[in-house]
Short mmCIF file of C-alpha atoms and ligand atoms in Angstrom, two decimals:
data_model
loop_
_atom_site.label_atom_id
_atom_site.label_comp_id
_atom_site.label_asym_id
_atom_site.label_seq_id
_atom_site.Cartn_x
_atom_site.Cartn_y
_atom_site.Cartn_z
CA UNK A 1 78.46 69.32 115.94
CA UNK A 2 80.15 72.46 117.18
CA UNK A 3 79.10 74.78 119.45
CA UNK A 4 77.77 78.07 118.25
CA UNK A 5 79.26 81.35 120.14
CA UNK A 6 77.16 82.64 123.18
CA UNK A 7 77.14 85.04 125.61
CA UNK A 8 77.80 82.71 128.98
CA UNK A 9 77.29 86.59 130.95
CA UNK A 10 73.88 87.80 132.08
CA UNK A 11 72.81 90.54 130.34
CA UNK A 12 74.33 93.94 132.30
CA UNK A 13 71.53 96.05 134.03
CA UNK A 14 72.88 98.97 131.28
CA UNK A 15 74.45 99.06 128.26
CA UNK A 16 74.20 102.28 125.92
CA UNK A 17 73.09 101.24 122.73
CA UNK A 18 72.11 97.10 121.91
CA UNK A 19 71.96 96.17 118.29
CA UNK A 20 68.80 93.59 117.27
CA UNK A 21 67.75 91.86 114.44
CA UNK A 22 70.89 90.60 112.52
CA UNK A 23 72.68 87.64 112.33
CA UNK A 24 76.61 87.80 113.63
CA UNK A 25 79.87 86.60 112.39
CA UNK A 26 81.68 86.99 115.58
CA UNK A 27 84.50 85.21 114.14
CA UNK A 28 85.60 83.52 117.51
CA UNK A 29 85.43 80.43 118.22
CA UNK A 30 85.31 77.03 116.66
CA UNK A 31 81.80 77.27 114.87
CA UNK A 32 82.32 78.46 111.14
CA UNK A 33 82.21 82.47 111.15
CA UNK A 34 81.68 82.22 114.75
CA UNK A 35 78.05 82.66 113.62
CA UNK A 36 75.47 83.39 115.87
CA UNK A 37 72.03 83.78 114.01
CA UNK A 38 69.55 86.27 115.34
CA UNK A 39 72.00 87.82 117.63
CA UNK A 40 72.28 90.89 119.87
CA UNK A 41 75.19 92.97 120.86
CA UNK A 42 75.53 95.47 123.18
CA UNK A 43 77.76 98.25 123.99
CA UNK A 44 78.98 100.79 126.28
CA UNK A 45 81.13 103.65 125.86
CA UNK A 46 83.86 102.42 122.90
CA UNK A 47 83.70 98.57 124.51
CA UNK A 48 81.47 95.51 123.63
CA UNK A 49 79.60 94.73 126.47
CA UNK A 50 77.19 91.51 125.66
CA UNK A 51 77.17 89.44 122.33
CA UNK A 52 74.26 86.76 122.30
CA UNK A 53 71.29 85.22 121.33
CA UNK A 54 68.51 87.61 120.77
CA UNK A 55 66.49 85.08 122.32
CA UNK A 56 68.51 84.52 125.48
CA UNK A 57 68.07 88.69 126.35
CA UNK A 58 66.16 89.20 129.66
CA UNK A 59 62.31 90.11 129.07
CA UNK A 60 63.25 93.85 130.17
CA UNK A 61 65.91 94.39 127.80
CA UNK A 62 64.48 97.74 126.71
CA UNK A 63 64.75 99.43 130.18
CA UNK A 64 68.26 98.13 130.46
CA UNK A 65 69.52 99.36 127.01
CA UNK A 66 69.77 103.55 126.65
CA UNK A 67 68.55 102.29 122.53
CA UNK A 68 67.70 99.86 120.79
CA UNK A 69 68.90 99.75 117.17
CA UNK A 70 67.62 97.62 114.60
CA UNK A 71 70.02 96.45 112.72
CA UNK A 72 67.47 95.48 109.87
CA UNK A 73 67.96 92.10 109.26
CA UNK A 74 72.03 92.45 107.98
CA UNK A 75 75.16 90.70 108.85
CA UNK A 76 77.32 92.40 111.61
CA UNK A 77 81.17 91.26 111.33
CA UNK A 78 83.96 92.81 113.54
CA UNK A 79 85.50 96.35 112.05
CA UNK A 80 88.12 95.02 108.91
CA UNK A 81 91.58 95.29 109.57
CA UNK A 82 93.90 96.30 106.84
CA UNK A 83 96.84 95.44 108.31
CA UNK A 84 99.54 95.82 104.92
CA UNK A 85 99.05 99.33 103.69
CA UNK A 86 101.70 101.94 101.88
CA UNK A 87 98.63 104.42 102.21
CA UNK A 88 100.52 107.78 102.47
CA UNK A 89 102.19 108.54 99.47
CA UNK A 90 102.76 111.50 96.57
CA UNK A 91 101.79 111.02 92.50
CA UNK A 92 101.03 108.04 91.19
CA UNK A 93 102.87 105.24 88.64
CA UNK A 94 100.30 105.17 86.13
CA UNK A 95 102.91 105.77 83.14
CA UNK A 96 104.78 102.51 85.01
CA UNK A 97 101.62 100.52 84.35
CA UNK A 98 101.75 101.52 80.55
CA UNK A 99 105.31 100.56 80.33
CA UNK A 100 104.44 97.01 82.33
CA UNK A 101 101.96 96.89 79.56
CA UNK A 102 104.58 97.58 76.80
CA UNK A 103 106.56 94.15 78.13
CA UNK A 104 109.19 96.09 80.95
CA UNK A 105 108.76 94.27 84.02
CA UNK A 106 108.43 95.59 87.60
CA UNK A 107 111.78 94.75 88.55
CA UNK A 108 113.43 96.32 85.39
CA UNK A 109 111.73 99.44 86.03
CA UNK A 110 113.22 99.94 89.78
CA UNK A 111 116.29 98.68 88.14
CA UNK A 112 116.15 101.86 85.89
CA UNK A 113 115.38 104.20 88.67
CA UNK A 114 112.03 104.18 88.49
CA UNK A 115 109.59 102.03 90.69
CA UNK A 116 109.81 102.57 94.66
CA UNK A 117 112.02 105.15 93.67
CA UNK A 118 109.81 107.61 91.65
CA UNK A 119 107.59 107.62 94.45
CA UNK A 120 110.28 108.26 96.85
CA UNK A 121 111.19 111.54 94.67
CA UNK A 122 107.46 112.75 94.21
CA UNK A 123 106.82 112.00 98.37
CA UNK A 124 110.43 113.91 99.39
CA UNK A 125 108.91 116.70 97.14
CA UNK A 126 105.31 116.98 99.15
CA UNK A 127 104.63 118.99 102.14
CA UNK A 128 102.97 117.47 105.11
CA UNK A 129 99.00 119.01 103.83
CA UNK A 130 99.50 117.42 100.55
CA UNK A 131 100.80 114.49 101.36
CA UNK A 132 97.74 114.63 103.56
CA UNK A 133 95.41 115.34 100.91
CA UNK A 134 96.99 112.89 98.55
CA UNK A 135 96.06 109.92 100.89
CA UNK A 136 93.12 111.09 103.06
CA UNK A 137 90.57 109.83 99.89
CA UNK A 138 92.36 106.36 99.70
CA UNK A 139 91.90 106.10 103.25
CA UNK A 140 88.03 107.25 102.94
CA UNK A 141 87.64 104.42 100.11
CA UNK A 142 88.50 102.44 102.99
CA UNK A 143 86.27 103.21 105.74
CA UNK A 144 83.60 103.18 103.74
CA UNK A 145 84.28 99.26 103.57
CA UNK A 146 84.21 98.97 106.91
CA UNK A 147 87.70 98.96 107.50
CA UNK A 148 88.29 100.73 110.92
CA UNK A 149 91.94 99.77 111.68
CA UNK A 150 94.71 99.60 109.29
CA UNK A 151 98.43 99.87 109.37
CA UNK A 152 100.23 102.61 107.59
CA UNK A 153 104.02 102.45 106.46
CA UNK A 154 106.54 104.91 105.84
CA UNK A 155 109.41 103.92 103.09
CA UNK A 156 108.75 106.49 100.49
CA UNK A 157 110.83 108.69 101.99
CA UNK A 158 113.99 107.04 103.25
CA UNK A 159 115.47 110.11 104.86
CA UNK A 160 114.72 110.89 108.51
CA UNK A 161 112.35 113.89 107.89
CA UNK A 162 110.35 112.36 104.89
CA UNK A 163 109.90 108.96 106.56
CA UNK A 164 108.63 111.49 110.06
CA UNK A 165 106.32 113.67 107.86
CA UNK A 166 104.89 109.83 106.11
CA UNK A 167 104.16 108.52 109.46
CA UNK A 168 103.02 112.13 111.02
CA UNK A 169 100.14 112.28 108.24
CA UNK A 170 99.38 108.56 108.75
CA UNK A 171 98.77 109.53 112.85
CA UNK A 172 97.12 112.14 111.69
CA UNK A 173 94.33 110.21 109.26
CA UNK A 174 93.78 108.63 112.08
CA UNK A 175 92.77 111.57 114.30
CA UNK A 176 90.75 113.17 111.98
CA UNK A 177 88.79 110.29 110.63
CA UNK A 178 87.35 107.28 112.55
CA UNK A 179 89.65 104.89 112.20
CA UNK A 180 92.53 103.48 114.15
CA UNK A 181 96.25 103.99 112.67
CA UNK A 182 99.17 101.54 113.29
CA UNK A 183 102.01 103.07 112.22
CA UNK A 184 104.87 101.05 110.89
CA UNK A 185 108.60 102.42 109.68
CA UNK A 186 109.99 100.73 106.35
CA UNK A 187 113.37 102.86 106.51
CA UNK A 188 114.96 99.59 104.47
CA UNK A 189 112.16 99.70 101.94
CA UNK A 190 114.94 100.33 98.71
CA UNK A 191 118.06 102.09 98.31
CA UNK A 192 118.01 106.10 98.04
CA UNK A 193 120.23 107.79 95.54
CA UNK A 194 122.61 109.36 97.93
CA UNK A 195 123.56 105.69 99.06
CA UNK A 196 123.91 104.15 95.66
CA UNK A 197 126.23 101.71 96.04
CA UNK A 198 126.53 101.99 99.84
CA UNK A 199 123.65 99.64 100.79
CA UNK A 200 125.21 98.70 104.33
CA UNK A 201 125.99 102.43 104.79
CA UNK A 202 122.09 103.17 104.16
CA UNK A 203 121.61 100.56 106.71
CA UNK A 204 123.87 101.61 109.52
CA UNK A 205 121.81 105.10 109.32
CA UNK A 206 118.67 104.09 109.69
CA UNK A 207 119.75 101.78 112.74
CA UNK A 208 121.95 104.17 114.07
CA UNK A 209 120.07 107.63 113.09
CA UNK A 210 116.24 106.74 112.21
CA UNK A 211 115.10 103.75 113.90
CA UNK A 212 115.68 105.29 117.43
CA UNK A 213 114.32 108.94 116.38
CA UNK A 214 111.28 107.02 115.61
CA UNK A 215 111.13 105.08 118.52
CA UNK A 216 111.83 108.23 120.87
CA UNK A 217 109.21 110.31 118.78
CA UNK A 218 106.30 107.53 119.22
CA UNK A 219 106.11 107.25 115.56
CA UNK A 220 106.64 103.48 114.57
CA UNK A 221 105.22 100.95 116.54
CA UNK A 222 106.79 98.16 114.29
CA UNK A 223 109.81 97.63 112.12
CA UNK A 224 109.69 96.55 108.87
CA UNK A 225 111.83 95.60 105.80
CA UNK A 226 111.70 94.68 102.25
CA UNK A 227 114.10 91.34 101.65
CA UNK A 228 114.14 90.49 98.32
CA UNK A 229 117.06 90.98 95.71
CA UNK A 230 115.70 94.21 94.39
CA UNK A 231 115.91 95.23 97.83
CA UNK A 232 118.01 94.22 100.70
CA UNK A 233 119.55 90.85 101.84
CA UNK A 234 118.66 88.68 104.84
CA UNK A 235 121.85 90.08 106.46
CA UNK A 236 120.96 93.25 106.41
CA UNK A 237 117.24 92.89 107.51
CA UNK A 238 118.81 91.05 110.59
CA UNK A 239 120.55 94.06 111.04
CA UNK A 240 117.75 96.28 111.28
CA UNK A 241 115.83 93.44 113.03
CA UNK A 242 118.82 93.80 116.27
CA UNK A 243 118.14 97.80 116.05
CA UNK A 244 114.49 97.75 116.24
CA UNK A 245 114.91 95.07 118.99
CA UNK A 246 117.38 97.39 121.01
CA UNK A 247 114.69 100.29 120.61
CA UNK A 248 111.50 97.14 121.37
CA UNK A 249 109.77 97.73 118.66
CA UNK A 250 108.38 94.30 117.10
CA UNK A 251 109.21 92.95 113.55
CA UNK A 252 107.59 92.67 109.79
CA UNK A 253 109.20 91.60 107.10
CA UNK A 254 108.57 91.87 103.18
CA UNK A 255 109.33 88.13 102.55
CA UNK A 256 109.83 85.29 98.89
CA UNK A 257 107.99 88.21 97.32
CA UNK A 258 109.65 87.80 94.16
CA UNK A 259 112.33 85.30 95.26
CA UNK A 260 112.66 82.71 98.06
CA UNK A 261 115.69 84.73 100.21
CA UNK A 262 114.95 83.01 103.48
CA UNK A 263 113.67 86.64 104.68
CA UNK A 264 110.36 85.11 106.84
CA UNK A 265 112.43 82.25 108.63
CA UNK A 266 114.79 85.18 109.64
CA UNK A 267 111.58 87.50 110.68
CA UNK A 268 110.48 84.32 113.00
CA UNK A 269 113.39 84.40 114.89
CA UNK A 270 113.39 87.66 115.44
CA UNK A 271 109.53 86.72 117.14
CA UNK A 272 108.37 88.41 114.04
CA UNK A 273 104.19 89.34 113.98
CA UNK A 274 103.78 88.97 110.38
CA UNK A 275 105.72 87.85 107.32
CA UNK A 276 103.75 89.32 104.60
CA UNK A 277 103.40 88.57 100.35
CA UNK A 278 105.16 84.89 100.74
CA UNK A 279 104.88 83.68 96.79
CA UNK A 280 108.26 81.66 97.57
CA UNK A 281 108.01 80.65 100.62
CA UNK A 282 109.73 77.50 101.60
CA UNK A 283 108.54 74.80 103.97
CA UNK A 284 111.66 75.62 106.43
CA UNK A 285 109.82 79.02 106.26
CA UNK A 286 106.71 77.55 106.64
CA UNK A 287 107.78 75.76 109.80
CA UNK A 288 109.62 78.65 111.40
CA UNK A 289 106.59 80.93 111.33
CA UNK A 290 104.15 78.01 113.02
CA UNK A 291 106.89 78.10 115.75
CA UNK A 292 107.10 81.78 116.35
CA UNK A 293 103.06 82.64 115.56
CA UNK A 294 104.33 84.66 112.85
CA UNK A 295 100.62 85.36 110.31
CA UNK A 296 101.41 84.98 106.98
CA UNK A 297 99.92 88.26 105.39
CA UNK A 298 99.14 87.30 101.73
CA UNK A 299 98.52 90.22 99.06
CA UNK A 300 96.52 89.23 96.33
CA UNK A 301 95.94 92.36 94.39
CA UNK A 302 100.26 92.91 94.21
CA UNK A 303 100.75 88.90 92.74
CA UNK A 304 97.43 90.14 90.35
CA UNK A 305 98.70 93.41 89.60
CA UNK A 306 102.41 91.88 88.70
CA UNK A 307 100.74 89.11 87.14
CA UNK A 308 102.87 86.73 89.57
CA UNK A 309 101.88 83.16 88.53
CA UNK A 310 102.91 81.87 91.72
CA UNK A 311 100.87 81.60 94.82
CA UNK A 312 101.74 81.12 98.70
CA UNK A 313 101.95 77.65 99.62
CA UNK A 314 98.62 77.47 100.85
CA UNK A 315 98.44 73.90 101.75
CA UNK A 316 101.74 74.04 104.07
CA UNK A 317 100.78 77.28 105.68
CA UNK A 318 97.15 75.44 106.25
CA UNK A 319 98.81 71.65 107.46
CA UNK A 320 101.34 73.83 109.84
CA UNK A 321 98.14 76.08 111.19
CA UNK A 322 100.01 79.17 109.95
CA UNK A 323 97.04 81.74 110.79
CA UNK A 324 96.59 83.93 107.23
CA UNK A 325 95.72 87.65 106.51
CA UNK A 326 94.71 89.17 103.27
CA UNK A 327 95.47 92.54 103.17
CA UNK A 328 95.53 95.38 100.10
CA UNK A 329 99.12 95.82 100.34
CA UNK A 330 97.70 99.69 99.03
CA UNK A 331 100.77 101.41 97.23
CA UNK A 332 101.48 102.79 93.75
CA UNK A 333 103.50 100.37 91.92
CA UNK A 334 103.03 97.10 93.10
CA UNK A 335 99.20 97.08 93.68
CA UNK A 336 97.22 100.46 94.18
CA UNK A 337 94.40 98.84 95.47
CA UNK A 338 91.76 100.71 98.35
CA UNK A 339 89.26 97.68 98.15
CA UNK A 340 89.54 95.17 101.04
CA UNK A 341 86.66 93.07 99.92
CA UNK A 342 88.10 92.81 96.60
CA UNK A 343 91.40 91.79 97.74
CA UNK A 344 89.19 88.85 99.49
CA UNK A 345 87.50 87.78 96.72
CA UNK A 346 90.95 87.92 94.91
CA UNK A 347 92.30 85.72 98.13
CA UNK A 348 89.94 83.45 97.24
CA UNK A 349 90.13 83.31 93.46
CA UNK A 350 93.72 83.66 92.86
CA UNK A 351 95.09 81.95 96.08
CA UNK A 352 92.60 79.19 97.03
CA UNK A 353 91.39 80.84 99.98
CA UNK A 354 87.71 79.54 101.27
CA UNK A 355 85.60 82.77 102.00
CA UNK A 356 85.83 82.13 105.67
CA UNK A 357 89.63 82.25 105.51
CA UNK A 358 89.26 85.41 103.60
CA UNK A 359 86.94 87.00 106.49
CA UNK A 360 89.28 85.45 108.60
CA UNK A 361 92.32 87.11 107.35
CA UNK A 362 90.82 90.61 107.51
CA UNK A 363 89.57 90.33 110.90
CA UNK A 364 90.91 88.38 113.57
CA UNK A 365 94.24 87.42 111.71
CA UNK A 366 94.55 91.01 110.52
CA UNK A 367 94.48 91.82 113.94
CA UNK A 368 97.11 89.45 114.88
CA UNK A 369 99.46 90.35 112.16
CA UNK A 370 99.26 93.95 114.45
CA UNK A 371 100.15 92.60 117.71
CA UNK A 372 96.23 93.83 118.18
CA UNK A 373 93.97 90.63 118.59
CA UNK A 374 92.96 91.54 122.14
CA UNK A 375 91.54 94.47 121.21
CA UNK A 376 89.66 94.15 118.19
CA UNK A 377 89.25 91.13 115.11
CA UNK A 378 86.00 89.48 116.82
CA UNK A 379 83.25 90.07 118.46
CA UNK A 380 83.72 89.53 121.84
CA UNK A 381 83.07 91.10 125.41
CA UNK A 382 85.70 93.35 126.25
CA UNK A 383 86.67 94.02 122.86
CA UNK A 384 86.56 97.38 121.51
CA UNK A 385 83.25 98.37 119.67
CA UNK A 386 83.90 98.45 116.40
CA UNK A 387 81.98 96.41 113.53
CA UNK A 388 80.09 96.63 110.41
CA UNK A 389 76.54 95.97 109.54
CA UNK A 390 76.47 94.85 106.14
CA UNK A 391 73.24 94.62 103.62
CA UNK A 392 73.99 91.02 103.21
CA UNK A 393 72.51 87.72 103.88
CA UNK A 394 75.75 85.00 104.04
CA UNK A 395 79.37 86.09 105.05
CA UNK A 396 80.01 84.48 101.93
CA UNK A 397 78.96 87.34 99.93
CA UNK A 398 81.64 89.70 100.90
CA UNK A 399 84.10 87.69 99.04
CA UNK A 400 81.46 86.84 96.88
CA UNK A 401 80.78 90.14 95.30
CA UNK A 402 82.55 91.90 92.44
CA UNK A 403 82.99 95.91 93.34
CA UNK A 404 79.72 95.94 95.01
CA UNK A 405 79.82 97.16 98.69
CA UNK A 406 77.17 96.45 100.75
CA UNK A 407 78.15 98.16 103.85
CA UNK A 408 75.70 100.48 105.07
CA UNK A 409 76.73 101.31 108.66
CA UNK A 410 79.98 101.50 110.39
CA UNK A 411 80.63 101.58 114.42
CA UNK A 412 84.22 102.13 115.46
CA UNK A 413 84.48 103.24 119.23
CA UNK A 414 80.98 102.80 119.86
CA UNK A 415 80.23 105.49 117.19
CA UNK A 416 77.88 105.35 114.40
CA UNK A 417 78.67 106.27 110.73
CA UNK A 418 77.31 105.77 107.44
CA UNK A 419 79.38 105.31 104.30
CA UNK A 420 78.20 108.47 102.50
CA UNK A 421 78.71 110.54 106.15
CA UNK A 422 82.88 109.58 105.88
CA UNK A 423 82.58 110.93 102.10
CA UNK A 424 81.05 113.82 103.12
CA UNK A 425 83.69 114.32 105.99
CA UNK A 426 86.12 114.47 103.24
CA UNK A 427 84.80 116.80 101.06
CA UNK A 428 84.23 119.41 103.74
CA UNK A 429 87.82 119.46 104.70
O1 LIG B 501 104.63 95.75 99.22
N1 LIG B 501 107.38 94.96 98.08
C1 LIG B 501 107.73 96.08 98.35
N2 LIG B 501 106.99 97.16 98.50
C2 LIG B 501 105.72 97.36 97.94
C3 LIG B 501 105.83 97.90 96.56
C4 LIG B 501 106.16 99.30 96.57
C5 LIG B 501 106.17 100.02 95.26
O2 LIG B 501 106.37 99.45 94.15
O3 LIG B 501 106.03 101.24 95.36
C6 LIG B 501 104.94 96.09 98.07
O4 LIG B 501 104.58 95.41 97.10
FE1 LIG B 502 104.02 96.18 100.91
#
C-alpha cells in the first residue's frame, strides 16, 4: 500500500489564508495524484506554507490562520502549466483549414508559401498593442482553466525586431494578467523570404546577430528549434544548440514531428529540457532523453488537428521512465487550440495516456519541461502558491470532460481570482 502525502511539519503559528474542506491532488509523491483526501493548505505571502490532513491541524487552527477559506468540497490541483505555446501571434489560418479540407496537406501549403509563413507576414505587419490585443484573449481562455504558467515562443517573426516585439508582448501578458510567462526564442522556426535558399546563412544570423541580443536583452530564457524537413536539419539545430550554449540559455527542440530526423537525441546531448511533439521518435531517441532527463512534451491537439495517424511511442517513453507533458502546442496552423483540459482528454484518447499521466503532464512534468519544477507543478511546502479549486469530485474528470470547465477559483501568488474576474480584466482594457 503506498503512502498518502502528508505534511511531516507542525502547523506554523501563522499562515495568511488556509484552505479547508477539499480533497488535494498534490501530485507528489508515490500515491496516485498524490491525493490527500480532506486536506488543508496553507499559505503565506505568494509561498505554500503547510499541505495536510485536515484532521492532523492543531485544535487552534483558526487563531493561527489570518482566514479560513472553504474551499466547498472541490478538488485543489497545483496551477496548470502550459509549457508548448506559440501564443503571440497576428491573423489567423482559417482559409488554410479550408484548403486542408479541400485535400492540400500541411506541408504542401508551407511548401507554397503559405503555413508558418503567412503568419510570419501578418505578425511582421502588427505593432506591439495589436499584437497584444491579438493574443491577450487566447491567453485569458487560458487562465480561466487554471493555467497560471505557460511558455510563450517567438518564431513568427524571424527578424531581430519582430521576434523582440513577440517576446516583449509575451513578458508583457504576463505583467498585466496573473500568470507567469516563460519566454522562449524559436529564431530557427522556418526559413524567411529574404534567406530563400540561404538556410545556413539564416542560421549564422540568428547565432551570430539574434540569439545573443536576446540573451543580453533578458528576453529568451530558452532556445528552441523546429527539426524536421520542412524546417531545418539536425546540423543546423546543433548549430544553434552551440550558440544558445555560448550565451547559457538551455535547449528545446521541435522533434520526429512529421519525420524521424534524429532532432531529440541531438536536443539530449545538448542537456536538452524538453523534446516536444515526438510522433517518430525512435528508441535511440527514446534512450537518449531517459539519459539526459529530457520530458517528452506530447501535443495532441497538432497530431488531431493534422490528422497525424501516428502517435509517440508511448510504451518506450513509459518502460525508459521518460517523464511526459501534454501541452496545447497553441498556434495558428498546426493546432489553434486555448484548452488545456481538452488537450488532456485528447492525451488520453488519441495517445493512450491514463488521466493521471495527463494531470501529470500539465503539472509537475509541465513544470519540468521549463527548467521550473522547484517552484511550482505540486503542492508542496515551499512551493509557490498557485493552484486551482475545481467543482469536481475525481481528478479523473478533468480529462474526463468534453469542453466543460469546472474551474471556479484560481490562486497564483497567493492571490485569489475567479474565472469570470480574468474575463472581465480583459474587457476593461
Ligand atoms: O509546433 N512545428 C512547428 N511549429 C508549430 C506550427 C506552426 C504553424 O504552423 O504556424 C507547431 O506545430
Ligand atoms: Fe510548437
Amino acid at each position: 500500500m503506498e503512502k498518502e502525502p502528508s505534511s511531516n511539519r507542525e502547523f506554523p503559528d501563522k499562515v495568511d489564508r488556509l484552505y479547508v474542506n477539499a480533497d488535494l491532488a498534490t501530485m507528489s509523491g508515490d500515491h496516485p495524484y498524490g491525493m490527500l483526501k480532506d486536506g488543508a493548505l496553507g499559505i503565506s505571502g505568494t509561498k505554500i506554507e503547510w499541505v495536510g490532513h485536515r484532521g492532523s491541524l492543531p485544535g487552534d487552527f483558526r487563531s493561527r490562520a489570518g482566514e479560513v477559506f472553504d474551499a466547498g468540497g472541490g478538488l485543489i490541483t497545483p496551477g496548470l502549466v502550459d509549457c508548448h505555446t506559440h501564443l503571440v501571434y497576428a491573423g489567423n489560418r482559417a482559409r488554410e483549414f479550408e484548403m486542408r479540407l479541400q485535400g492540400i496537406s500541411y506541408e504542401e501549403i508551407a511548401r507554397q508559401g503559405g503555413g508558418i509563413l503567412s503568419t510570419v507576414r501578418a505578425t511582421r505587419a502588427a505593432d506591439e498593442e495589436r499584437l497584444y490585443r491579438e493574443s491577450a484573449p487566447r491567453l485569458v481562455s487560458m487562465l480561466c482553466e487554471g493555467v497560471t504558467t505557460i511558455e510563450i515562443k517567438s518564431g513568427y517573426g524571424l527578424d531581430l525586431d519582430t521576434e523582440a516585439r513577440m517576446l516583449r508582448v509575451a513578458l508583457r501578458l504576463g505583467s498585466e494578467y496573473p500568470i507567469s510567462v516563460v519566454p522562449t526564442f524559436l529564431g530557427a522556426h522556418a526559413l524567411p523570404p529574404e534567406f530563400e535558399g540561404r538556410p545556413d546563412k539564416y542560421i549564422d544570423f540568428v547565432c551570430e546577430k539574434v540569439i545573443p541580443h536576446m540573451a543580453r536583452e533578458g528576453l529568451a530564457r530558452f532556445v528552441d528549434v523546429f527539426c524536421d524537413r520542412i524546417a531545418f536539419s539536425r546540423e543546423q539545430a546543433e548549430h544553434v544548440f552551440e550558440a544558445a550554449k555560448g550565451q547559457g540559455l538551455s535547449v528545446k527542440i521541435h522533434a520526429e514531428q512529421l519525420s524521424d530526423q534524429g532532432g531529440a537525441q541531438l536536443a539530449a546531448t545538448y542537456g536538452a529540457l524538453s523534446a516536444d511533439h515526438l510522433e517518430y521518435l525512435s528508441e535511440a531517441g527514446v534512450e537518449a532523453m531517459a539519459k539526459s532527463g529530457t520530458v517528452a512534451v506530447l501535443l495532441p491537439g497538432a497530431a488531431y488537428f493534422l490528422k497525424e495517424k501516428k502517435v509517440p511511442p508511448l510504451d518506450l517513453l513509459r518502460s525508459f521512465r521518460v517523464p511526459m507533458a501534454v501541452s496545447t502546442d497553441c498556434n495558428p496552423g498546426s493546432s489553434p487550440a486555448v484548452s488545456i483540459l481538452l488537450m488532456m482528454n485528447m492525451a488520453c484518447t488519441l495517445f493512450g495516456l491514463t488521466t493521471e499521466e495527463a494531470l501529470k503532464g500539465v503539472t509537475i512534468n509541465a513544470a519540468r519541461a521549463l527548467g521550473r519544477e522547484g517552484q511550482v507543478g505540486s503542492l508542496e511546502r515551499g512551493k509557490d502558491a498557485d493552484f486551482v479549486i475545481w467543482d469536481v469530485r475525481e481528478p479523473a474528470e478533468l480529462a474526463y470532460n468534453i469542453g466543460l470547465n469546472r474551474c471556479r477559483y484560481i490562486i497564483r501568488h497567493g492571490s485569489l481570482a475567479r474565472p469570470q474576474d480574468l474575463l472581465e480584466l480583459l474587457h476593461a482594457q
